[in-house]
PDB file of C-alpha atoms and ligand atoms in Angstrom:
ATOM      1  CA  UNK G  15      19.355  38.442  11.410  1.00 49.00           C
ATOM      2  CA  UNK G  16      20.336  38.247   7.723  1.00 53.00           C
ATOM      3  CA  UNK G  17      18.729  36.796   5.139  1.00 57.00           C
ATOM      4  CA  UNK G  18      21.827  34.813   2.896  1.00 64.00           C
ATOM      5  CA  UNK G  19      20.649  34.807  -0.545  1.00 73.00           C
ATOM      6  CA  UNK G  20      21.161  31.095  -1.331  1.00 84.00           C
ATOM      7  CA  UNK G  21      21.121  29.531   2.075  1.00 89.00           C
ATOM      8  CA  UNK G  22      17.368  28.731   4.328  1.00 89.00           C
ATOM      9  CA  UNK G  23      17.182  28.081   7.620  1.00 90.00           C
ATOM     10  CA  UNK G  24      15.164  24.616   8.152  1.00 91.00           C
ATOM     11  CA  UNK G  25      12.368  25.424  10.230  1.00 89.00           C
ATOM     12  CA  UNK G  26      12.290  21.651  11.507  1.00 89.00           C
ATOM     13  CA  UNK G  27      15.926  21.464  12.377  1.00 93.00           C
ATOM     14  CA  UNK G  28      17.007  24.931  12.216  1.00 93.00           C
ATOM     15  CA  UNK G  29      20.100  24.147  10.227  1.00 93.00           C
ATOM     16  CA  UNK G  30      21.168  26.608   7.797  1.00 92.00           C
ATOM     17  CA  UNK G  31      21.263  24.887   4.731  1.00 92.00           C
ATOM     18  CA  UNK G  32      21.980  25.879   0.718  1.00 92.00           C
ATOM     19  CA  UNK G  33      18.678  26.273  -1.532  1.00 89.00           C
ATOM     20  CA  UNK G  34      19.661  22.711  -2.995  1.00 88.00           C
ATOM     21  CA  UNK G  35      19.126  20.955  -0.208  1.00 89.00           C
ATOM     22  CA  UNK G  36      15.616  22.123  -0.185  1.00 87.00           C
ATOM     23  CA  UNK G  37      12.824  20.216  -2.147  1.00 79.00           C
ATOM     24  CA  UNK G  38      11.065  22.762  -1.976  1.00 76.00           C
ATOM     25  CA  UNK G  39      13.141  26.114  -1.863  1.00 69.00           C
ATOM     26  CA  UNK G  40      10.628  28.550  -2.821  1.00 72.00           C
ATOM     27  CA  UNK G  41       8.219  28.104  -0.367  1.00 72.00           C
ATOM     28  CA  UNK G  42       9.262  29.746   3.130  1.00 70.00           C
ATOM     29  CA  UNK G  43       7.823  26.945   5.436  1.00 73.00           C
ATOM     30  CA  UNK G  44       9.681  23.819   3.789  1.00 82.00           C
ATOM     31  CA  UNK G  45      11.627  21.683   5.354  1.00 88.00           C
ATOM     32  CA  UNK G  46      14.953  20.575   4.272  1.00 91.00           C
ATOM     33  CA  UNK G  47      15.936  17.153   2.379  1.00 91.00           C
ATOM     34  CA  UNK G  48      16.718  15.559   5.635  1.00 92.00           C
ATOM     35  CA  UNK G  49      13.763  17.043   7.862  1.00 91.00           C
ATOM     36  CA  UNK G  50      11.722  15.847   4.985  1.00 88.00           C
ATOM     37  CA  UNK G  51      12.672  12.314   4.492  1.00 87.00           C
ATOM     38  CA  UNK G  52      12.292  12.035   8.048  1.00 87.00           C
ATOM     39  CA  UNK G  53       8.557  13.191   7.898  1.00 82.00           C
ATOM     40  CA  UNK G  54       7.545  10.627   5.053  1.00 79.00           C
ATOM     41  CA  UNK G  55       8.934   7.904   7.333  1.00 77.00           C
ATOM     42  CA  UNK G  56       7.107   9.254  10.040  1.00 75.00           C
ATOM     43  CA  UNK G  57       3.497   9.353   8.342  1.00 69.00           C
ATOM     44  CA  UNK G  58       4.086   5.943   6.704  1.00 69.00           C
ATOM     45  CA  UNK G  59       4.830   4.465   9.675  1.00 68.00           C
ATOM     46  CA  UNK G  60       2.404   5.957  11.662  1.00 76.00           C
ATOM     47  CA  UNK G  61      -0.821   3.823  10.506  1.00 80.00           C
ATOM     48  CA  UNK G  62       1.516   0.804  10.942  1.00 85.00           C
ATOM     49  CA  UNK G  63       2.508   1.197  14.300  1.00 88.00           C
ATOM     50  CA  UNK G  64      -1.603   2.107  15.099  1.00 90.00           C
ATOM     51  CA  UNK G  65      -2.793  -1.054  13.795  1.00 93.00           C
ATOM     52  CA  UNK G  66      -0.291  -2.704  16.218  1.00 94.00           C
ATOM     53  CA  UNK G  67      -1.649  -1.179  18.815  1.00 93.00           C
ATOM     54  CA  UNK G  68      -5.017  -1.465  17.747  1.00 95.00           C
ATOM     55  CA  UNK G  69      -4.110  -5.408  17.500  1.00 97.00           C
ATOM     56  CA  UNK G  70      -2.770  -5.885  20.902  1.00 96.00           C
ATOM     57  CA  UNK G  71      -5.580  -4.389  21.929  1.00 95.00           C
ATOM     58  CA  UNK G  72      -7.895  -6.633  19.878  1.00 96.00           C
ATOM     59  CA  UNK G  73      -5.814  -9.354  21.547  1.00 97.00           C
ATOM     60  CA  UNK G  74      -6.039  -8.704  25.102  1.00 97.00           C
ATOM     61  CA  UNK G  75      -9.662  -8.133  25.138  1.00 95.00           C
ATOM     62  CA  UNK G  76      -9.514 -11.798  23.372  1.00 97.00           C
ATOM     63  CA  UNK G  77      -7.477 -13.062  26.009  1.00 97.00           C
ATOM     64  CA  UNK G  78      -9.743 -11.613  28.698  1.00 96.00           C
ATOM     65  CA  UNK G  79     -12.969 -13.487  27.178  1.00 96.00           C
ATOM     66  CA  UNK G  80     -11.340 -16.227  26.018  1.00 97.00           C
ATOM     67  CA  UNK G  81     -12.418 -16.161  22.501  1.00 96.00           C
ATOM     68  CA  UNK G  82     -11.080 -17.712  19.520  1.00 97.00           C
ATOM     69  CA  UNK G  83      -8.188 -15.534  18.486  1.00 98.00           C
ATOM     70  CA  UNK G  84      -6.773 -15.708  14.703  1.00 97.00           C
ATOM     71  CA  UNK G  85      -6.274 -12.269  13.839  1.00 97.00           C
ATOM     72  CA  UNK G  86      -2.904 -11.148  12.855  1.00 96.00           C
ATOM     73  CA  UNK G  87      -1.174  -8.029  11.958  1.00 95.00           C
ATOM     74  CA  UNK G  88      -1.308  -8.891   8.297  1.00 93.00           C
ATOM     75  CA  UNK G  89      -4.991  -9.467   8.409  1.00 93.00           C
ATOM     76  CA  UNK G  90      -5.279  -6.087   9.722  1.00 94.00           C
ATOM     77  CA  UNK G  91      -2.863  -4.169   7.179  1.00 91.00           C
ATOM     78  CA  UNK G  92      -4.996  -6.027   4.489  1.00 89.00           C
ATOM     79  CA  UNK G  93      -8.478  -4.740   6.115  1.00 90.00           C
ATOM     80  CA  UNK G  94      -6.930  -1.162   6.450  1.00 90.00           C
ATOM     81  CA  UNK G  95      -5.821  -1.019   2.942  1.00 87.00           C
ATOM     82  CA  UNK G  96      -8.520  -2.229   1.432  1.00 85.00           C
ATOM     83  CA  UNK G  97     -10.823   0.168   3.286  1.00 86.00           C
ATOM     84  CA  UNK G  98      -8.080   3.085   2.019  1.00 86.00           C
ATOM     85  CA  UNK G  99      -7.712   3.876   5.895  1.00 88.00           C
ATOM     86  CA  UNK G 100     -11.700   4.874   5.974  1.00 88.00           C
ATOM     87  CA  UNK G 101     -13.638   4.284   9.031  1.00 88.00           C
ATOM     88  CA  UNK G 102     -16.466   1.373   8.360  1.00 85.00           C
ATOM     89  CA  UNK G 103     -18.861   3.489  10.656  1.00 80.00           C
ATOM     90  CA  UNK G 104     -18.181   6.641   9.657  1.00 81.00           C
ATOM     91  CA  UNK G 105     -16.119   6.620   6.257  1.00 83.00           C
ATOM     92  CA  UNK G 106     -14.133   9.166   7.546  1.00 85.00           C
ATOM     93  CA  UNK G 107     -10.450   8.387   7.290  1.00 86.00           C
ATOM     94  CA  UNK G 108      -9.241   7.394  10.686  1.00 86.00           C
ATOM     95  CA  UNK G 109      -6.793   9.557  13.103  1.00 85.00           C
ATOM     96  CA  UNK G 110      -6.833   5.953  15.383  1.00 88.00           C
ATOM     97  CA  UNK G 111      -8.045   2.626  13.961  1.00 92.00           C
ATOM     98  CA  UNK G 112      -9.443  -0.169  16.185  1.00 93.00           C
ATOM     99  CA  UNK G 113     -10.982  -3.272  16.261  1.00 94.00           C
ATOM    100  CA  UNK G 114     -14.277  -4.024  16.068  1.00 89.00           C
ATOM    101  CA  UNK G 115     -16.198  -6.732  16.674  1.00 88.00           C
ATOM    102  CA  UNK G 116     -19.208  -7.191  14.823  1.00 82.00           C
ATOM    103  CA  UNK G 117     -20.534 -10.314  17.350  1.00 81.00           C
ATOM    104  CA  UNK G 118     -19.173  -8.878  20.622  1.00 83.00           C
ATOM    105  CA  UNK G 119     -16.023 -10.955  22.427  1.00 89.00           C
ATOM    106  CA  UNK G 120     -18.649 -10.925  25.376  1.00 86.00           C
ATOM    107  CA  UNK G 121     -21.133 -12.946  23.550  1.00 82.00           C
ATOM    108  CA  UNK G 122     -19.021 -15.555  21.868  1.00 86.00           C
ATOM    109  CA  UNK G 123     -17.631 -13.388  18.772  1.00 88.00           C
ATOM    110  CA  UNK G 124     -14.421 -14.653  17.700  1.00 93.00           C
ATOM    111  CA  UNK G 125     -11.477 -12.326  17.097  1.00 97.00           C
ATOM    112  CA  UNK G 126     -11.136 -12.949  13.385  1.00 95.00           C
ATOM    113  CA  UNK G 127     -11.416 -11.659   9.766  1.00 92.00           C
ATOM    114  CA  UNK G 128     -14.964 -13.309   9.963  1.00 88.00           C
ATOM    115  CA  UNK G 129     -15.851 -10.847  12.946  1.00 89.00           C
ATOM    116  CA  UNK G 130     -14.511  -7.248  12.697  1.00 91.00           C
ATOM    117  CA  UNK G 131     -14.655  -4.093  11.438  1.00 90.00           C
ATOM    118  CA  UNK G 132     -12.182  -1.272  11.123  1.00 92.00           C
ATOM    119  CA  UNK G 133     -13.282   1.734  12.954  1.00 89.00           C
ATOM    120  CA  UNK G 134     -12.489   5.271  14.489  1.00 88.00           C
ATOM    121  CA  UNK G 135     -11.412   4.828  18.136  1.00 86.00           C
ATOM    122  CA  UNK G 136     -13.315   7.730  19.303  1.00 78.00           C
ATOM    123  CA  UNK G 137     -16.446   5.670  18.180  1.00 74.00           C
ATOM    124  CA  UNK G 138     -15.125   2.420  19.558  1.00 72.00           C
ATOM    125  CA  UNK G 139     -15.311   3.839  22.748  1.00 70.00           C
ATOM    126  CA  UNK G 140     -18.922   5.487  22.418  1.00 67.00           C
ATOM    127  CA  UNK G 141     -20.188   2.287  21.795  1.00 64.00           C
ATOM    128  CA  UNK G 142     -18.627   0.740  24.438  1.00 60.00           C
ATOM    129  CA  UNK G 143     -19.898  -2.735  24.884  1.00 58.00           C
ATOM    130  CA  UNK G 144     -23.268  -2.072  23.304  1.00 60.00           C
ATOM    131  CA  UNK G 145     -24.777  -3.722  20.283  1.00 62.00           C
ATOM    132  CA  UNK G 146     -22.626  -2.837  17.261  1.00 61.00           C
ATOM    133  CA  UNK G 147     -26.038  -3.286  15.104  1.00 62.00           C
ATOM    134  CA  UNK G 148     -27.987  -0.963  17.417  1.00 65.00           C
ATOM    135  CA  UNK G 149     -24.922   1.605  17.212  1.00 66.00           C
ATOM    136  CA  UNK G 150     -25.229   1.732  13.836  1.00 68.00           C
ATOM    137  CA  UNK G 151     -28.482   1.842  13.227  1.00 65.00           C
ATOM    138  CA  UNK G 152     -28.850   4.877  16.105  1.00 69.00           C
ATOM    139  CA  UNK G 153     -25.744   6.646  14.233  1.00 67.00           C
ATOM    140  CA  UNK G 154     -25.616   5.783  10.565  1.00 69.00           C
ATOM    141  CA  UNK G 155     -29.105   4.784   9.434  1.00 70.00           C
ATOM    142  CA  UNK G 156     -29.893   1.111   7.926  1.00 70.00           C
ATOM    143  CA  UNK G 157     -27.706   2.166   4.567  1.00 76.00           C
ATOM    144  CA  UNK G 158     -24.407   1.764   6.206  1.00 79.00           C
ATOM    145  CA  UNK G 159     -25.683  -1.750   7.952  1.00 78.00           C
ATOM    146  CA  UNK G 160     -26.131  -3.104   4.820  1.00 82.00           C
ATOM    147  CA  UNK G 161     -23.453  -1.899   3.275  1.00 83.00           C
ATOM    148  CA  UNK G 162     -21.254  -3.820   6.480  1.00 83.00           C
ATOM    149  CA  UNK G 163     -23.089  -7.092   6.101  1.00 84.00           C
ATOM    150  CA  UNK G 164     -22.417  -6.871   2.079  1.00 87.00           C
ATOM    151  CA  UNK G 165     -18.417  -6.385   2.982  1.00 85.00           C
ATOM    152  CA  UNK G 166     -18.588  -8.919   5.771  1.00 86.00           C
ATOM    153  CA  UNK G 167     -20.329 -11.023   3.258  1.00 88.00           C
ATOM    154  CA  UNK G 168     -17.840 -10.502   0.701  1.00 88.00           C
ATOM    155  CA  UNK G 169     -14.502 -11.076   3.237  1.00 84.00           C
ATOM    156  CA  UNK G 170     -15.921 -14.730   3.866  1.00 85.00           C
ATOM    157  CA  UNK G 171     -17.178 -15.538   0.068  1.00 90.00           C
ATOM    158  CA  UNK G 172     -20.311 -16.284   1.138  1.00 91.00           C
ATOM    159  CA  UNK G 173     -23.596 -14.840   0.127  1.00 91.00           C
ATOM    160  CA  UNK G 174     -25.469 -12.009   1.553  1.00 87.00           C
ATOM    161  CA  UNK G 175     -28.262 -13.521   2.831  1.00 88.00           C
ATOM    162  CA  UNK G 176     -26.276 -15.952   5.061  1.00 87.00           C
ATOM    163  CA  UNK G 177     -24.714 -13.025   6.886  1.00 83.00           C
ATOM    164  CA  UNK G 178     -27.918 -11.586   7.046  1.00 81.00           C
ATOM    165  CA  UNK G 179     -29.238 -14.944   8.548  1.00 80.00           C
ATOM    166  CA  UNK G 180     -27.179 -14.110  11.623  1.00 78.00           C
ATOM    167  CA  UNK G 181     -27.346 -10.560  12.114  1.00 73.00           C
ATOM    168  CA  UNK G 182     -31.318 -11.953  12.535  1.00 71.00           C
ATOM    169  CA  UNK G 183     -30.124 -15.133  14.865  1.00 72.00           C
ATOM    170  CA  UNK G 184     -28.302 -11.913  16.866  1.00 66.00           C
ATOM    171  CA  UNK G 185     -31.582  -9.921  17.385  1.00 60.00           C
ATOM    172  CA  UNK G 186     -33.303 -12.689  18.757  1.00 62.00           C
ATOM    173  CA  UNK G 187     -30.672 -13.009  21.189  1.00 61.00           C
ATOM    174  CA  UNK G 188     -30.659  -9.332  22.021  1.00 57.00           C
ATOM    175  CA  UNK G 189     -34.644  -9.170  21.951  1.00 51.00           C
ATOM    176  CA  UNK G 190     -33.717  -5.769  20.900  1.00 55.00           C
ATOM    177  CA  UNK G 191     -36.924  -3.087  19.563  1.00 54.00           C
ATOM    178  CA  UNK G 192     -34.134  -0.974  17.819  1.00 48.00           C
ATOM    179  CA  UNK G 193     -32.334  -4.305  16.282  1.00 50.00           C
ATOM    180  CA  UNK G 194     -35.150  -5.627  14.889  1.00 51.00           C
ATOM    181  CA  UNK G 195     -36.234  -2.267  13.208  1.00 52.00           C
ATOM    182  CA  UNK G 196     -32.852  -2.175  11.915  1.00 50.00           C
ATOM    183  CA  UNK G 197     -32.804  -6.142  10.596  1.00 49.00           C
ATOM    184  CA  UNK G 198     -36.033  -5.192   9.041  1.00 53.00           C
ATOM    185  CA  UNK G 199     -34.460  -2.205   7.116  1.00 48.00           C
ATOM    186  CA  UNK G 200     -31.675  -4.025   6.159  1.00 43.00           C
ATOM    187  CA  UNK G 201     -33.789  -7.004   4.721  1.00 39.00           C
ATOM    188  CA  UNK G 202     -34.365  -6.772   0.855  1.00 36.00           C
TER     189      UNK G 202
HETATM  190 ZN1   ZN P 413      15.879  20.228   8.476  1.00 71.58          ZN
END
């Protein structure tokens, strides 16, 4: 095969296409105009179309305990944005968002702004339906706990200590050794 002087083969597409329909013509793996549009479309929409999923799924669990259920999609895009697509566990931008929920669905958590974080998936998953406190604390250390009861705090407008108030109602109903080492840490 020849190489035309002022044409490039899209690697995406494999159309042979003149240097001006390249953005990029200089750099061998480019994609053209086209191939490229496409792509931006594709990675914008890609977060969108996760937190759907990641609200249906927030939803049916909902459904299952029948807990109070006001989350929406927007509520969601809001939470993701704000967190700039970072993990609330891990603060490493997320591959998968999901919901979770600070009170579990289980024990009478709602499925609201009031109740949920943004996290990984993967970690989701490791948790399973343990503790979210005691996940955290096991994980993360008593920094990032009070850095989610400050933002949980600061969703609802109301002061830290309140939130704090029930993360301490919580350990008593867990009667968990590893909770109340972490409310203690988190106290000030
Ligand atoms: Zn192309």
């Amino acid at each position: 095969m020849t190489t035309k002087p002022n044409v490039k083969t899209c690697p995406k597409c494999h159309g042979e296409k003149p240097l001006e329909k390249f953005m990029y013509a200089d750099k061998l793996r480019s994609y053209c105009n086209n191939c490229e549009r496409q792509q931006t479309k594709w990675r914008i929409a890609r977060p969108e179309n996760r937190l759907r999923t990641a609200l249906k799924d927030a939803k049916r669990s909902a459904a299952k305990y029948g807990a109070v259920d006001t989350l929406t999609l927007d509520d969601l895009r809001y939470l993701f944005t704000v967190a700039n697509g970072r993990c609330a566990y891990s603060g490493a931008f997320m591959s998968a968002p999901s919901v979770e929920h600070v009170k579990p669905l289980s024990k009478g958590g709602t499925n609201s702004v009031d109740n949920i974080l943004i996290v990984e998936n993967a970690l989701n998953k490791t948790k399973k339906d343990g503790d979210p406190a005691e996940f955290i604390d096991q994980h993360y250390g008593f920094a990032v706990t009070r850095e989610i009861i400050e933002l949980l705090a600061a969703r609802r407008g109301i002061d830290f200590d309140v939130v704090y108030a029930e993360f301490e109602d919580a350990q008593a109903e867990y009667s968990n050794e590893f909770y109340r080492k972490l409310i203690g840490g988190a106290g000030r």
